[in-house]
XYZ file of C-alpha atoms in Angstrom:
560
model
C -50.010 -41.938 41.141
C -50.004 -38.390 42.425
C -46.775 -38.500 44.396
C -45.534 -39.595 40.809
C -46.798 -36.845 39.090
C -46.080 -34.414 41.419
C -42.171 -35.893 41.557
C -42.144 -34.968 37.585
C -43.467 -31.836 38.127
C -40.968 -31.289 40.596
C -38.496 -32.428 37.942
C -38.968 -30.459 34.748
C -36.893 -27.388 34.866
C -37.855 -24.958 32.240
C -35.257 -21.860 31.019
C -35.641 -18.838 31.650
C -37.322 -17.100 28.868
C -35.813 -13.726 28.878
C -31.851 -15.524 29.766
C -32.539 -17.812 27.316
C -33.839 -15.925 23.998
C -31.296 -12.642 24.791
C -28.876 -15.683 25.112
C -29.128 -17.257 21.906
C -28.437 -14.011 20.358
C -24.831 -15.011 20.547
C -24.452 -18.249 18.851
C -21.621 -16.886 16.796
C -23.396 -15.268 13.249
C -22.568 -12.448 11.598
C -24.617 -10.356 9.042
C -23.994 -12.570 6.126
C -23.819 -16.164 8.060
C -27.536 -15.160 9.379
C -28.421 -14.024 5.845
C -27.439 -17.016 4.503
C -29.371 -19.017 7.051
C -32.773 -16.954 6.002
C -32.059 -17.993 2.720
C -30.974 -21.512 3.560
C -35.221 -21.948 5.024
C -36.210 -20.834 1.497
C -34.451 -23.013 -0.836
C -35.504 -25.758 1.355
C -38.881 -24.371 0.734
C -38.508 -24.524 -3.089
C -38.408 -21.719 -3.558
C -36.571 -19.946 -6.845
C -36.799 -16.767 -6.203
C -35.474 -15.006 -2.905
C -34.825 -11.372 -2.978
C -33.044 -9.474 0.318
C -33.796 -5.474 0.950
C -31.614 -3.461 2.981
C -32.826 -0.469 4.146
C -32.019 2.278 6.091
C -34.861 4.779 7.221
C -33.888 8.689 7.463
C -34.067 8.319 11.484
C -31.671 5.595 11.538
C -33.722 2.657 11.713
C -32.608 -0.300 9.919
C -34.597 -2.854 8.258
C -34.145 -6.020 6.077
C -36.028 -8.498 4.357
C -36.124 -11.633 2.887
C -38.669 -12.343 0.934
C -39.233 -15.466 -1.498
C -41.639 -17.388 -4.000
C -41.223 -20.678 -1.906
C -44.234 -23.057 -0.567
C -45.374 -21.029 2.106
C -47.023 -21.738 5.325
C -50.661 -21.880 6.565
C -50.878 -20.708 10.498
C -49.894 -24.142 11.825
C -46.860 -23.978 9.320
C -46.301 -20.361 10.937
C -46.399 -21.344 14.661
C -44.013 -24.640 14.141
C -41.760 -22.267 12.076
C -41.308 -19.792 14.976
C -40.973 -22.366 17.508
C -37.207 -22.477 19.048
C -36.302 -26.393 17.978
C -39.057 -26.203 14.861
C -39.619 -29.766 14.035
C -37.742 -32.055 11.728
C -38.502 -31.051 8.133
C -39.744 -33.388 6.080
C -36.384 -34.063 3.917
C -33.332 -34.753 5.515
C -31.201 -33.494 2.487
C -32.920 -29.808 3.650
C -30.439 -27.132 4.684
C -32.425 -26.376 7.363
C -31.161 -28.583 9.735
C -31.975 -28.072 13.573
C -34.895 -26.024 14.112
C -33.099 -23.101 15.255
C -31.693 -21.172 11.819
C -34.483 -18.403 11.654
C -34.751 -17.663 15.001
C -31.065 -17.358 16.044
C -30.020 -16.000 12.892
C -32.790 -13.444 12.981
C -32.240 -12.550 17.069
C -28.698 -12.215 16.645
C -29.002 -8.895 14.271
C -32.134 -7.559 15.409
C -34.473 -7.235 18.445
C -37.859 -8.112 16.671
C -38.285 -10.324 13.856
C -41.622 -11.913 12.472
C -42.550 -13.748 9.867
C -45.654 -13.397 7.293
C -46.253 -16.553 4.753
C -49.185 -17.286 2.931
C -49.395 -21.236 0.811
C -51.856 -20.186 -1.704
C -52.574 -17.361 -3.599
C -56.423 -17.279 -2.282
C -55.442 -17.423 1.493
C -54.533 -14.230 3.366
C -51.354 -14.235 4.924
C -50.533 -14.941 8.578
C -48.255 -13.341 10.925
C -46.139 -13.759 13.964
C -43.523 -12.464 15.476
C -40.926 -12.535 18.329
C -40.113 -9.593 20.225
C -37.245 -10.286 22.627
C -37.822 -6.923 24.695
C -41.721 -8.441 25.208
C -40.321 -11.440 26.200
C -38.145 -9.817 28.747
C -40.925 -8.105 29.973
C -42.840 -10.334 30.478
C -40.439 -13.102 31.260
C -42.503 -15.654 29.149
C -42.485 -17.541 25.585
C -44.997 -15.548 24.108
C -45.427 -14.051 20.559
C -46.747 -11.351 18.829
C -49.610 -11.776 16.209
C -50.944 -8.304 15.042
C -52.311 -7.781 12.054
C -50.438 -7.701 8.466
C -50.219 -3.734 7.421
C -50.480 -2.280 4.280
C -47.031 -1.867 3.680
C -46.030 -5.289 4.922
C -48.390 -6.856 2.241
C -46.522 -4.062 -0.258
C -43.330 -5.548 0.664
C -44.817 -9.169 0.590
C -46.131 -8.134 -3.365
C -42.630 -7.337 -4.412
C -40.351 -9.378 -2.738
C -42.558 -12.748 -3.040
C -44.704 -12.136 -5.427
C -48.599 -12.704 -6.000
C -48.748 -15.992 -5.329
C -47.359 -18.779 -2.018
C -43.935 -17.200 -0.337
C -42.406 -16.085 2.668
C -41.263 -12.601 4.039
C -38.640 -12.523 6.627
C -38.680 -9.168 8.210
C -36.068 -7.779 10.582
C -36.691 -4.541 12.590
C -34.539 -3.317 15.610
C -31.659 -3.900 14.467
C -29.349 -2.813 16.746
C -26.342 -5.775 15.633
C -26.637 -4.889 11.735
C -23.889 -2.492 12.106
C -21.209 -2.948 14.290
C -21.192 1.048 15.807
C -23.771 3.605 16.193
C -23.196 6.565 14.485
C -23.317 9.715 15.525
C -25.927 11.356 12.503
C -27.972 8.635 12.646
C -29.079 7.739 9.393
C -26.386 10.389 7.644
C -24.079 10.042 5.001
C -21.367 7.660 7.371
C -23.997 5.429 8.266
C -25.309 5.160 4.945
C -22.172 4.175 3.625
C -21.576 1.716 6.297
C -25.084 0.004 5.168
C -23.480 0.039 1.466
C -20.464 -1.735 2.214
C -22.875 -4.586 3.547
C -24.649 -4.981 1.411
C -21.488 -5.313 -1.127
C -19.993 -7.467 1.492
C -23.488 -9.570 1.427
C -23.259 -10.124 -2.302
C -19.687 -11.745 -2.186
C -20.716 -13.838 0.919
C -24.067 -14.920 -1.351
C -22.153 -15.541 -4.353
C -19.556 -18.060 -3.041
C -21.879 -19.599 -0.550
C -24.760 -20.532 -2.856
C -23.112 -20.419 -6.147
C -24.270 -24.123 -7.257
C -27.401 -22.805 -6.832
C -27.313 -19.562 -8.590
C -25.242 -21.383 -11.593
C -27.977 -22.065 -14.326
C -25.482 -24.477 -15.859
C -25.431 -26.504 -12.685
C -27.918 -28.797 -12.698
C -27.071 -30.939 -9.780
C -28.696 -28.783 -7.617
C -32.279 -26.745 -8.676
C -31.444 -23.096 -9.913
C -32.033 -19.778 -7.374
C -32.115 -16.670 -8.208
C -31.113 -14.547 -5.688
C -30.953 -10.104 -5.770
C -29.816 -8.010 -2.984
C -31.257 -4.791 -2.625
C -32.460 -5.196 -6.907
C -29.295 -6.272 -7.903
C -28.464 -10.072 -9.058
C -25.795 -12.183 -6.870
C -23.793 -13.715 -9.581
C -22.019 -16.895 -8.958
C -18.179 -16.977 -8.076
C -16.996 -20.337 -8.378
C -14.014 -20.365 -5.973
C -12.442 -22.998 -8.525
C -12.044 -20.823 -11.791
C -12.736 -24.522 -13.266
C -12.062 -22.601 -16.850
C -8.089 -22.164 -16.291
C -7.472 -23.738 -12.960
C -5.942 -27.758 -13.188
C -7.883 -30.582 -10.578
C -4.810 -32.778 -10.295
C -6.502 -35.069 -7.764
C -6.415 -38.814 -9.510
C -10.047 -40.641 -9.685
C -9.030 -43.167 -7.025
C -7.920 -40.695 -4.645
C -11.629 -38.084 -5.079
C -14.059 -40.331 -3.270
C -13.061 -40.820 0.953
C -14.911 -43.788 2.479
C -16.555 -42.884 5.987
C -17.721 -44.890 8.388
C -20.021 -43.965 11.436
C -20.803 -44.990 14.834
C -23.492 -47.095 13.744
C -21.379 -48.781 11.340
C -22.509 -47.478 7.927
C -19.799 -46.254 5.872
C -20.754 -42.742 3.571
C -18.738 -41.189 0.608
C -17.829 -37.775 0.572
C -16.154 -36.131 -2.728
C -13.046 -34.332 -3.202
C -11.082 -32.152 -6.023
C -8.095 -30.173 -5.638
C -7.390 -27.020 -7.766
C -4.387 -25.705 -8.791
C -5.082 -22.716 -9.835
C -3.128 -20.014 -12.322
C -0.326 -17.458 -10.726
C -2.186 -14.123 -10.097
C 0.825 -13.067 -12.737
C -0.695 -15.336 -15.762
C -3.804 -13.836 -15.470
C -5.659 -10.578 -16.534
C -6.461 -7.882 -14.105
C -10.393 -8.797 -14.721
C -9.373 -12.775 -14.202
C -8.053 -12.170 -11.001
C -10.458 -9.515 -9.545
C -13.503 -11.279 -10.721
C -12.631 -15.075 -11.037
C -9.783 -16.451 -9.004
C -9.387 -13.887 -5.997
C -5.767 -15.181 -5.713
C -4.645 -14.118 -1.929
C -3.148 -16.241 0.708
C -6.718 -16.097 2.723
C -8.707 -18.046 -0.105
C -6.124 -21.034 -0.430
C -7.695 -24.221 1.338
C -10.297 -26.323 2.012
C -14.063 -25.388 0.673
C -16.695 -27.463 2.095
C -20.025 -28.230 0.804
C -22.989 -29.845 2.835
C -26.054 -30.627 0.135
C -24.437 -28.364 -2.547
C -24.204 -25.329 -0.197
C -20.769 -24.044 1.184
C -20.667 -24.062 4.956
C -16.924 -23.200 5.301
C -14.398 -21.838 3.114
C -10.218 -21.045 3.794
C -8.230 -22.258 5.591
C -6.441 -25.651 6.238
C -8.603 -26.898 9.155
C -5.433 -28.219 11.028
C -4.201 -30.235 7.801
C -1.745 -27.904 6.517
C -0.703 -24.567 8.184
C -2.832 -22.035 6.539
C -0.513 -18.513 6.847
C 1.815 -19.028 4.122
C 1.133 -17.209 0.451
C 3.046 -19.922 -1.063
C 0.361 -21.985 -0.718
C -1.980 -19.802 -1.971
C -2.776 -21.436 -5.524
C -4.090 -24.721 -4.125
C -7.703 -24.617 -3.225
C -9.962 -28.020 -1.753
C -12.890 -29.071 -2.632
C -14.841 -31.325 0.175
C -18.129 -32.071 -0.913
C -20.672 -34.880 1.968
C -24.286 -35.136 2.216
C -26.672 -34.657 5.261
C -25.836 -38.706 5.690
C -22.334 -36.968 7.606
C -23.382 -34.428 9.435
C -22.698 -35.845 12.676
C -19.208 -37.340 11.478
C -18.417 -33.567 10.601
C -20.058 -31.975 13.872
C -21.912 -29.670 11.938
C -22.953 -26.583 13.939
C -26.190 -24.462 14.015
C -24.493 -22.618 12.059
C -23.939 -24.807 9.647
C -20.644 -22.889 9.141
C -18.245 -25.114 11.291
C -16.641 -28.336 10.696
C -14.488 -30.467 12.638
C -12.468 -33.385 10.934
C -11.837 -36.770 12.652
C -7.810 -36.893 13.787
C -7.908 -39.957 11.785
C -9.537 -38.315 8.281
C -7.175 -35.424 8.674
C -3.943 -37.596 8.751
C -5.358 -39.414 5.401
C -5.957 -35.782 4.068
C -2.588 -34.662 5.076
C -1.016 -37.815 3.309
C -3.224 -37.480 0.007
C -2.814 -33.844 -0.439
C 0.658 -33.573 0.161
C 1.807 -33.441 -3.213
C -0.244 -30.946 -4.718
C 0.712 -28.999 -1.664
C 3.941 -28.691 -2.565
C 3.224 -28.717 -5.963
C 1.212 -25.434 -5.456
C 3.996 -24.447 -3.340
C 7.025 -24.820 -6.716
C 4.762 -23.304 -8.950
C 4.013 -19.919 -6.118
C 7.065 -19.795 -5.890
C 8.145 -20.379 -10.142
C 6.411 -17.700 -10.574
C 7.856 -15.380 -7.995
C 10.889 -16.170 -8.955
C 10.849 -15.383 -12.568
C 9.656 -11.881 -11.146
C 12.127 -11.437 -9.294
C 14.460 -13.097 -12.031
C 13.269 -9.825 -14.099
C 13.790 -7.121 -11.878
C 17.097 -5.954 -12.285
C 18.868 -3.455 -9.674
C 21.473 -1.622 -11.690
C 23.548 -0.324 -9.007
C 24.458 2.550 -10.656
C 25.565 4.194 -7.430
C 27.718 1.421 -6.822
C 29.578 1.639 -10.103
C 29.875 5.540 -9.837
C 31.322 5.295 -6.277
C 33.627 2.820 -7.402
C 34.738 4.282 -10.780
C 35.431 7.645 -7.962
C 37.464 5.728 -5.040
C 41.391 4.503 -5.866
C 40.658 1.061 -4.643
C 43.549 -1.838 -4.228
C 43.382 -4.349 -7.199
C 45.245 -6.118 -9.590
C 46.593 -4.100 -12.516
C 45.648 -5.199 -15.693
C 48.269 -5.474 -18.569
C 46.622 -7.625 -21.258
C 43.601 -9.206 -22.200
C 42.006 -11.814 -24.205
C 38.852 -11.620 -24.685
C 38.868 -14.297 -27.176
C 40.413 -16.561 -24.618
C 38.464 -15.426 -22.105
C 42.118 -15.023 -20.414
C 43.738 -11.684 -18.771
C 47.779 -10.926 -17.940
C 47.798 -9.188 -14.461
C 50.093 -7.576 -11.759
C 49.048 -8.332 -8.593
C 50.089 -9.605 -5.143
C 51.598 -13.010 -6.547
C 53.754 -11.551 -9.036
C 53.930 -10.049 -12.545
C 52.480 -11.106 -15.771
C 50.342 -13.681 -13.967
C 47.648 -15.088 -16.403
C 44.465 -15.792 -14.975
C 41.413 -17.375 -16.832
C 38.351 -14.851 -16.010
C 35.365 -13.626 -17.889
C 36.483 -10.313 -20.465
C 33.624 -7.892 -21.198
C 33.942 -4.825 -23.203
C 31.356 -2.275 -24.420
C 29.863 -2.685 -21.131
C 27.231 0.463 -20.293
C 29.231 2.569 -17.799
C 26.779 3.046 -15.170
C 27.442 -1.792 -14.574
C 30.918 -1.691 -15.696
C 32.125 -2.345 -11.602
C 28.951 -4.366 -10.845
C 26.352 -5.707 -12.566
C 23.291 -8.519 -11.871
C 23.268 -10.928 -14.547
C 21.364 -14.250 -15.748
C 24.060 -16.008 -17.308
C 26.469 -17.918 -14.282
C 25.842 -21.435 -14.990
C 28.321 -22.623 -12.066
C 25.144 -21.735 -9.555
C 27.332 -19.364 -7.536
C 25.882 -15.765 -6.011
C 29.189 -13.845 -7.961
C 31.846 -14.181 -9.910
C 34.974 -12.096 -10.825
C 35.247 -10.492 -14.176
C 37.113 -7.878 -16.251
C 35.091 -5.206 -17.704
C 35.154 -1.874 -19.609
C 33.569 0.826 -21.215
C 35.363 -0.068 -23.984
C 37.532 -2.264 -25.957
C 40.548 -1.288 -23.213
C 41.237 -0.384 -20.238
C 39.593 -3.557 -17.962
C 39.239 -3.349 -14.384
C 38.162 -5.524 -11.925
C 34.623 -5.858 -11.481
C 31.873 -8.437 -10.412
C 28.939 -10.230 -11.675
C 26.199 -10.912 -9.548
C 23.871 -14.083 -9.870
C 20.317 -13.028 -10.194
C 18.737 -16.755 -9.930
C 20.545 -17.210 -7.054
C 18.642 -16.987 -4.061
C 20.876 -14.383 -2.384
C 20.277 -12.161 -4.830
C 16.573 -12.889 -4.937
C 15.713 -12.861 -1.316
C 18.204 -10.595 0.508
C 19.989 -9.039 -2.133
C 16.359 -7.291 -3.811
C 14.824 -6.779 -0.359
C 18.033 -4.523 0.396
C 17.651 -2.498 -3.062
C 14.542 -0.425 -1.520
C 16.908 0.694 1.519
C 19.797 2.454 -0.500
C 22.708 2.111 1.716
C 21.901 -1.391 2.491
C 22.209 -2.340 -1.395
C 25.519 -0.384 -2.235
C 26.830 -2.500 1.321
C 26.628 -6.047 -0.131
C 27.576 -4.161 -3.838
C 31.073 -3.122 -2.211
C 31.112 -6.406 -0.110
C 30.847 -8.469 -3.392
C 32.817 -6.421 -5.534
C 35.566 -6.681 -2.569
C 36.122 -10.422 -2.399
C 35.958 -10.508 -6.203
C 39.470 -8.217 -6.171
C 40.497 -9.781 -3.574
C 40.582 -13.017 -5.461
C 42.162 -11.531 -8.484
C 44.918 -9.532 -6.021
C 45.531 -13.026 -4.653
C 45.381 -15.689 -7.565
C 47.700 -16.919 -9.767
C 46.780 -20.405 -12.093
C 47.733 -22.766 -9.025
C 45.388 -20.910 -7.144
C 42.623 -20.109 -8.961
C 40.346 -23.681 -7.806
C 40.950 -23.022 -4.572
C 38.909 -19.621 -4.773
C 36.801 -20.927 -7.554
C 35.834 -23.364 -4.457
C 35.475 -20.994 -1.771
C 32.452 -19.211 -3.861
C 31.241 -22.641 -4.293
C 31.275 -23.293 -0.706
C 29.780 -19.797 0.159
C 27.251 -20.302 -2.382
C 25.665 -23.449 -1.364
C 25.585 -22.580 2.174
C 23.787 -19.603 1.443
C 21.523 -21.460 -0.557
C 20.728 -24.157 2.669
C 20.897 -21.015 4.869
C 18.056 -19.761 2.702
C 15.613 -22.756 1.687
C 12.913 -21.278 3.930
C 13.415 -17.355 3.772
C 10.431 -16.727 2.044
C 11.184 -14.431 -1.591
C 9.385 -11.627 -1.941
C 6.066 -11.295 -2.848
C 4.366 -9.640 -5.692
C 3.634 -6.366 -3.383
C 7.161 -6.556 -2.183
C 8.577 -6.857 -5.693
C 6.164 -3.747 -6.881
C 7.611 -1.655 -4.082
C 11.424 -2.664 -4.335
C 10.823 -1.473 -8.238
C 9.274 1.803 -7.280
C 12.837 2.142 -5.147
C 15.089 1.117 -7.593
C 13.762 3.628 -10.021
C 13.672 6.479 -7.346
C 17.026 5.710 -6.255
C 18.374 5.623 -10.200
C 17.081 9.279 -10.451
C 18.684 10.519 -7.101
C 22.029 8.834 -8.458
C 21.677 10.848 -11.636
C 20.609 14.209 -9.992
């Protein structure tokens, strides 16, 4: 019996305390991911009021707490809670889920982090702590349990309240910012704690927003302020304009586990409105259109644990995609189909559930994708390059084309000299009155035949026609090469003389016998520049902006 016992002995193998605890510091959180853990321990503690403080002492010392109205803890509640591996609550539905949210969220920001909980009003409140330079030196699992100070119970008055709660209170924080600075506690520094806290807010308000929606009443209601101020709820969806064009049979997914039960997890895909259909105030505060938010947003009990991205699905770079947005919604019953993390910000989906995903999204993928890209192209449908510098450089040079010696513009018919003869009639588009400055070239949005130009006779007047070219502005020459060149000057005038060239070239060179056989030439250029094109992406709403800006710098130049 004691050569057992002494074998077992011989057998356990404990960590190393001070490896293991500056070790965990590095589970992969970052300032709001560890936030939202603290905050994850009180809901699960009922509680309905959690309020986070931020603060950054003159000497550069950083603090924050977490303090909330939940159930509380007596001392036994205190010592499980600090325990690395705390044990199984109670609920499984609990986002708390493995024992080890407080601590490594807490150790991976600061250096010393304690806890002090009361579960009744009439108790005093307890208080431990972990200090991971004690640990270290001491090289042992031991706490800290000094007594509550005035100010702690201060902070535990108005950030719990009078009654059962929890305060969550960082200090040594040397991972809250991600540099030292060199005034410590000056005016960079404090502006650096600032943008966290406004970075916090957003993280809160996406992350929890079931919770904080009072009109949600799936899941009880939290009210949540950061540093005094509320965290609203952003719903990622923007359920108030966006479309779900998922079909009922296709928003509940049948999973089965190892043990053979079979779970339902919920989905709903959102197409939402073009940044372009929506106010400045829609799109800043509601639907945060931008290529990084398109994807999948998972929930796990109500609570997002990852959102963006395509999780291998889709490809996840691509603005055109950036309208469609996922919602994946399971129950603690799937954790371990979904791998959930410590983090409870990871997921990982089974090769066979992404290929179903992949097949049943599909469609509204590339529906998101027609409608991006609708909408880009009626931008870029509007944005007209004049090419006033064109015209003026033309209307200067003696250039080789056919003479004109009558027109029709009834007909739609002009008499011409040119390299096949004299009097040759030729059926071509006649405008007159045209503005001077797009009498040579001009983009327009009435060629039906789908080609990028077409020839034409035009004047200034109701005489005098010349040879000049129209310019297809749905085409998608025009739209992605032809604006991209306007904001580089040189580049735009180029394909301007280029066009206007093989239009008198044809007209030199064409006589009624002739004429389909160039007519077909511009059909075959244009629909291989079309193919040649499919996947050049168009310009974006940025690009557009700036290719504007250009055109109407360049117009002034021309006219100075």
């Amino acid at each position: 019996m004691a050569g057992g016992d002494i074998e077992r002995d011989r057998l356990r193998n404990l960590p190393d305390p001070s490896r293991l605890i500056f070790g965990l510091r590095d589970t992969g959180y970052d300032f709001n991911t560890a936030a939202a853990d603290i905050i994850d321990n009180a809901i699960a503690a009922n509680a309905t009021e959690v309020n986070v403080r931020v603060e950054l002492q003159q000497d550069g010392r950083k603090f924050v707490y977490f303090g909330d109205n939940g159930d509380g803890m007596d001392s036994d509640g205190l010592f499980n809670a600090m325990r690395y591996g705390a044990p199984k609550r109670a609920s499984a539905k609990s986002l708390g889920k493995f024992g080890l949210g407080l601590k490594t969220a807490s150790s991976s920001i600061c250096r010393r982090y304690g806890l002090i909980s009361r579960a009744r009003r009439a108790t005093e409140l307890g208080k431990l702590e972990w200090d991971l330079d004690h640990v270290e030196d001491l090289n042992d699992w031991q706490m800290l349990q000094e007594p509550v100070t005035k100010g702690e119970e201060a902070w535990f008055e108005e950030l719990c309240g009078e009654g059962s709660g929890t305060l969550v209170v960082w200090s040594k924080c040397d991972r809250l910012l991600s540099r030292d600075y060199a005034e410590a506690g000056g005016t960079a520094e404090r502006n650096a704690i600032k943008n966290r806290v406004r970075r916090l807010k957003e993280h809160l308000s996406l992350v929890f927003h079931r919770y904080l929606d009072p009109a949600d009443d799936t899941y009880p209601t939290v009210r949540i302020h950061v540093n005094d101020e509320p965290v609203e709820p952003w719903n990622p969806f923007f359920p108030e304009k966006a479309e779900q064009v998922l079909p009922d049979h296709a928003r509940t997914l049948k999973i089965g586990l190892e043990d053979g039960s079979v779970h339902e997890a919920r989905m709903n895909a959102w197409i939402l409105p073009h940044s372009k259909d929506l106010t400045k105030e829609e799109n800043e505060e509601k639907a945060r259109i931008s290529s990084r938010a398109q994807g999948f947003y998972i929930y796990r009990e109500g609570r997002i644990i990852h959102h963006g991205g395509w999780l291998g699905v889709f490809r996840s770079d691509d603005p055109h995609y950036s309208l469609l947005r996922v919602e994946f919604d399971f129950d603690h019953q799937l954790d371990d189909a979904f791998k959930i993390d410590v983090k409870k910000s990871r997921i990982l989906f089974d090769p066979a559930l992404e290929e179903s995903l992949r097949k049943t999204l599909t469609p509204f993928w590339n529906e998101a994708d027609r409608r991006y890209r609708r909408k880009v192209r009626e931008e870029a449908t509007d944005l007209l390059v004049h090419g006033a510098s064109s015209n003026r450089t033309l209307a200067k040079v003696a250039t080789k084309a056919a003479s004109v010696v009558q027109v029709d513009p009834s007909g739609q018919e002009v008499t011409v000299n040119n390299n096949r003869g004299a009097g040759i009639r030729l059926h071509i588009p006649v405008n007159s009155n045209v503005d001077p400055d797009r009498v040579f070239i001009e983009a327009v949005d009435d060629i039906t035949s789908g080609h990028v130009w077409e020839p034409a006779m035009r004047s200034t007047g109701t005489s005098g026609h010349r040879i000049g070219v129209r310019i297809n502005r749905h085409h998608d020459f025009y739209q992605k090469i032809y604006l991209r060149t306007a904001a580089l000057g040189d580049a735009v005038e180029g394909l301007d003389f280029l066009l206007w060239a093989f239009a008198a070239a044809e007209q030199n060179n064409s006589d009624p016998e002739l004429a389909g056989m160039f007519e077909d030439i511009r059909e075959e250029i244009s629909s291989n520049l079309r193919r040649l094109l499919k996947d050049t992406p168009a310009p974006s709403g940025r690009d557009l902006e700036e290719i504007a800006v250009a055109v109407a710098e360049a117009e002034v130049e021309a006219e100075a």
